Amino acid sequence: KHPQYPSAIYDYMYVLTLKNLVDIVNRTSNTKQRNLHYIARIFKVYCFGIVTDLYGDVPYFEACRGHFDDNVLPTFEQQDIYKDFMSELQTAVDSLRASEKIKVKGDIIYDGDILKWKKLANSLHLRYAMRMVKVAPELAKEEAKKAVHNNGGLMSSAQDEALVKYV
């Protein structure tokens, strides 16, 4: 039994994963790397979803930005996290373009396949809408409808799974 075990995912997710995703989102916001920017936003939502599902009230809106804005004491919030997830995922689905000239390189999950990223975003959108059913049933219903009818569709087979293949 390790005393740090209950916080292991929290610690590693913020330090290793989310910090880098927030950095990518920040660095690609005004570049020609349009699709990379929105892919990073989708994956950021996925990772923050893991953290808030496990720990509840966590830093989100101000998290991992200390090296940009010197805020090393982000506020903990959960009430609006899922709502922002919906907004982020909708924006990503609406903004990703398979026709972009600059292709996403180094994508170890979907090898730059924009349609698969849209399916993941829509499926996450539906997942997080379902998380809100008891707290905000009308909003949950509205967001679930959006996710189901969004451009790109939902994940429908094992080929759509977001996996990192280890050698």
Short mmCIF file of C-alpha atoms in Angstrom, two decimals:
data_model
loop_
_atom_site.label_atom_id
_atom_site.label_comp_id
_atom_site.label_asym_id
_atom_site.label_seq_id
_atom_site.Cartn_x
_atom_site.Cartn_y
_atom_site.Cartn_z
CA LYS A 1 0.00 0.00 0.00
CA HIS A 2 1.49 3.24 -1.16
CA PRO A 3 0.29 6.46 0.48
CA GLN A 4 0.51 8.30 -2.84
CA TYR A 5 -1.68 5.80 -4.73
CA PRO A 6 -5.05 7.61 -4.24
CA SER A 7 -3.59 10.70 -5.88
CA ALA A 8 -1.47 8.97 -8.55
CA ILE A 9 -3.77 9.64 -11.51
CA TYR A 10 -4.34 13.23 -10.36
CA ASP A 11 -0.60 13.87 -10.00
CA TYR A 12 0.48 12.23 -13.23
CA MET A 13 -2.39 13.57 -15.32
CA TYR A 14 -1.71 17.19 -14.36
CA VAL A 15 2.07 17.03 -14.39
CA LEU A 16 2.66 14.87 -17.45
CA THR A 17 -0.39 15.04 -19.68
CA LEU A 18 -2.59 18.07 -19.04
CA LYS A 19 0.29 20.51 -18.73
CA ASN A 20 1.46 19.47 -22.20
CA LEU A 21 -2.03 19.57 -23.70
CA VAL A 22 -2.71 23.06 -22.33
CA ASP A 23 0.66 24.09 -23.78
CA ILE A 24 -0.20 22.65 -27.22
CA VAL A 25 -3.60 24.35 -27.22
CA ASN A 26 -1.99 27.66 -26.26
CA ARG A 27 0.86 27.41 -28.79
CA THR A 28 -1.36 26.37 -31.72
CA SER A 29 -4.20 28.85 -31.19
CA ASN A 30 -2.89 31.33 -33.77
CA THR A 31 -0.96 29.06 -36.13
CA LYS A 32 -1.51 27.09 -39.29
CA GLN A 33 -1.78 23.95 -37.13
CA ARG A 34 -5.57 24.30 -37.00
CA ASN A 35 -6.43 20.60 -36.77
CA LEU A 36 -3.71 19.92 -34.19
CA HIS A 37 -5.19 22.70 -32.06
CA TYR A 38 -8.68 21.16 -32.07
CA ILE A 39 -7.39 17.60 -31.62
CA ALA A 40 -5.49 18.79 -28.54
CA ARG A 41 -8.68 20.40 -27.22
CA ILE A 42 -10.57 17.11 -27.63
CA PHE A 43 -7.87 15.12 -25.87
CA LYS A 44 -7.63 17.75 -23.13
CA VAL A 45 -11.35 17.30 -22.44
CA TYR A 46 -10.91 13.52 -22.38
CA CYS A 47 -8.08 13.77 -19.83
CA PHE A 48 -9.81 16.37 -17.65
CA GLY A 49 -12.88 14.12 -17.78
CA ILE A 50 -10.90 11.28 -16.22
CA VAL A 51 -9.64 13.55 -13.45
CA THR A 52 -12.99 15.15 -12.57
CA ASP A 53 -14.83 11.82 -12.78
CA LEU A 54 -12.38 10.36 -10.26
CA TYR A 55 -11.81 13.33 -7.94
CA GLY A 56 -14.80 15.66 -8.38
CA ASP A 57 -13.83 19.25 -7.65
CA VAL A 58 -10.54 19.89 -9.50
CA PRO A 59 -8.69 22.79 -11.13
CA TYR A 60 -9.88 23.17 -14.70
CA PHE A 61 -10.30 26.66 -16.17
CA GLU A 62 -7.04 27.95 -14.66
CA ALA A 63 -5.21 24.61 -14.53
CA CYS A 64 -1.75 24.06 -16.01
CA ARG A 65 -1.37 27.69 -17.05
CA GLY A 66 1.23 28.77 -14.49
CA HIS A 67 3.94 29.13 -17.11
CA PHE A 68 1.66 31.40 -19.20
CA ASP A 69 0.02 33.63 -16.62
CA ASP A 70 1.97 32.96 -13.39
CA ASN A 71 -1.15 31.59 -11.65
CA VAL A 72 0.22 28.68 -9.65
CA LEU A 73 -2.85 28.48 -7.39
CA PRO A 74 -5.75 27.68 -9.75
CA THR A 75 -9.24 27.55 -8.34
CA PHE A 76 -10.99 24.23 -7.89
CA GLU A 77 -14.32 24.04 -9.66
CA GLN A 78 -16.62 21.36 -10.95
CA GLN A 79 -20.00 22.96 -11.47
CA ASP A 80 -19.24 24.31 -14.94
CA ILE A 81 -16.64 21.78 -16.10
CA TYR A 82 -19.06 19.48 -17.94
CA LYS A 83 -20.77 22.45 -19.59
CA ASP A 84 -17.40 23.63 -20.84
CA PHE A 85 -16.62 20.10 -22.05
CA MET A 86 -19.70 20.32 -24.29
CA SER A 87 -18.64 23.70 -25.63
CA GLU A 88 -15.05 22.58 -26.27
CA LEU A 89 -16.13 19.39 -28.03
CA GLN A 90 -18.74 21.18 -30.15
CA THR A 91 -16.21 23.80 -31.17
CA ALA A 92 -13.70 21.12 -32.11
CA VAL A 93 -16.19 19.13 -34.20
CA ASP A 94 -17.34 22.29 -35.97
CA SER A 95 -13.74 23.43 -36.59
CA LEU A 96 -11.85 20.27 -37.61
CA ARG A 97 -11.31 20.09 -41.37
CA ALA A 98 -10.24 16.93 -43.21
CA SER A 99 -9.37 19.16 -46.17
CA GLU A 100 -6.67 21.13 -44.31
CA LYS A 101 -3.45 21.34 -46.29
CA ILE A 102 -1.27 20.96 -43.21
CA LYS A 103 -1.81 17.42 -41.99
CA VAL A 104 -1.44 16.45 -38.33
CA LYS A 105 1.81 14.55 -37.90
CA GLY A 106 2.79 12.40 -34.95
CA ASP A 107 -0.79 11.46 -34.01
CA ILE A 108 -0.28 8.10 -32.28
CA ILE A 109 -4.00 7.59 -31.70
CA TYR A 110 -5.68 8.12 -35.08
CA ASP A 111 -2.74 8.95 -37.39
CA GLY A 112 -4.31 12.29 -38.28
CA ASP A 113 -7.70 10.81 -39.26
CA ILE A 114 -9.98 13.82 -38.68
CA LEU A 115 -13.21 11.82 -39.03
CA LYS A 116 -12.16 9.54 -36.18
CA TRP A 117 -11.35 12.55 -34.00
CA LYS A 118 -14.82 13.93 -34.71
CA LYS A 119 -16.37 10.58 -33.73
CA LEU A 120 -14.40 10.61 -30.49
CA ALA A 121 -15.46 14.20 -29.76
CA ASN A 122 -19.13 13.41 -30.41
CA SER A 123 -18.96 10.25 -28.30
CA LEU A 124 -17.34 12.15 -25.42
CA HIS A 125 -19.98 14.85 -25.84
CA LEU A 126 -22.68 12.21 -25.39
CA ARG A 127 -20.85 10.67 -22.40
CA TYR A 128 -20.60 13.98 -20.57
CA ALA A 129 -24.18 14.90 -21.41
CA MET A 130 -25.21 11.66 -19.67
CA ARG A 131 -23.12 12.65 -16.63
CA MET A 132 -25.41 15.70 -16.22
CA VAL A 133 -28.75 13.88 -16.36
CA LYS A 134 -29.54 14.15 -12.65
CA VAL A 135 -28.14 17.65 -12.15
CA ALA A 136 -29.41 19.38 -15.30
CA PRO A 137 -31.81 17.03 -17.13
CA GLU A 138 -32.95 19.49 -19.81
CA LEU A 139 -29.42 20.57 -20.65
CA ALA A 140 -28.31 16.94 -20.69
CA LYS A 141 -31.09 16.07 -23.14
CA GLU A 142 -30.25 19.01 -25.40
CA GLU A 143 -26.52 18.19 -25.40
CA ALA A 144 -27.13 14.47 -25.98
CA LYS A 145 -29.24 15.34 -29.05
CA LYS A 146 -26.45 17.56 -30.37
CA ALA A 147 -23.87 14.82 -29.88
CA VAL A 148 -25.97 12.18 -31.64
CA HIS A 149 -26.74 14.43 -34.62
CA ASN A 150 -23.36 16.15 -34.95
CA ASN A 151 -21.28 16.08 -38.10
CA GLY A 152 -19.01 13.01 -38.05
CA GLY A 153 -21.27 10.69 -36.09
CA LEU A 154 -20.48 8.57 -33.05
CA MET A 155 -18.00 5.79 -32.46
CA SER A 156 -19.60 2.62 -33.79
CA SER A 157 -16.92 -0.08 -33.87
CA ALA A 158 -13.63 -1.15 -32.32
CA GLN A 159 -11.82 0.60 -35.20
CA ASP A 160 -13.02 3.92 -33.78
CA GLU A 161 -11.49 3.37 -30.33
CA ALA A 162 -8.95 5.92 -29.17
CA LEU A 163 -6.02 3.66 -28.40
CA VAL A 164 -2.30 4.08 -28.07
CA LYS A 165 -0.74 0.94 -29.46
CA TYR A 166 2.29 -0.15 -27.46
CA VAL A 167 5.00 -2.15 -29.13
#
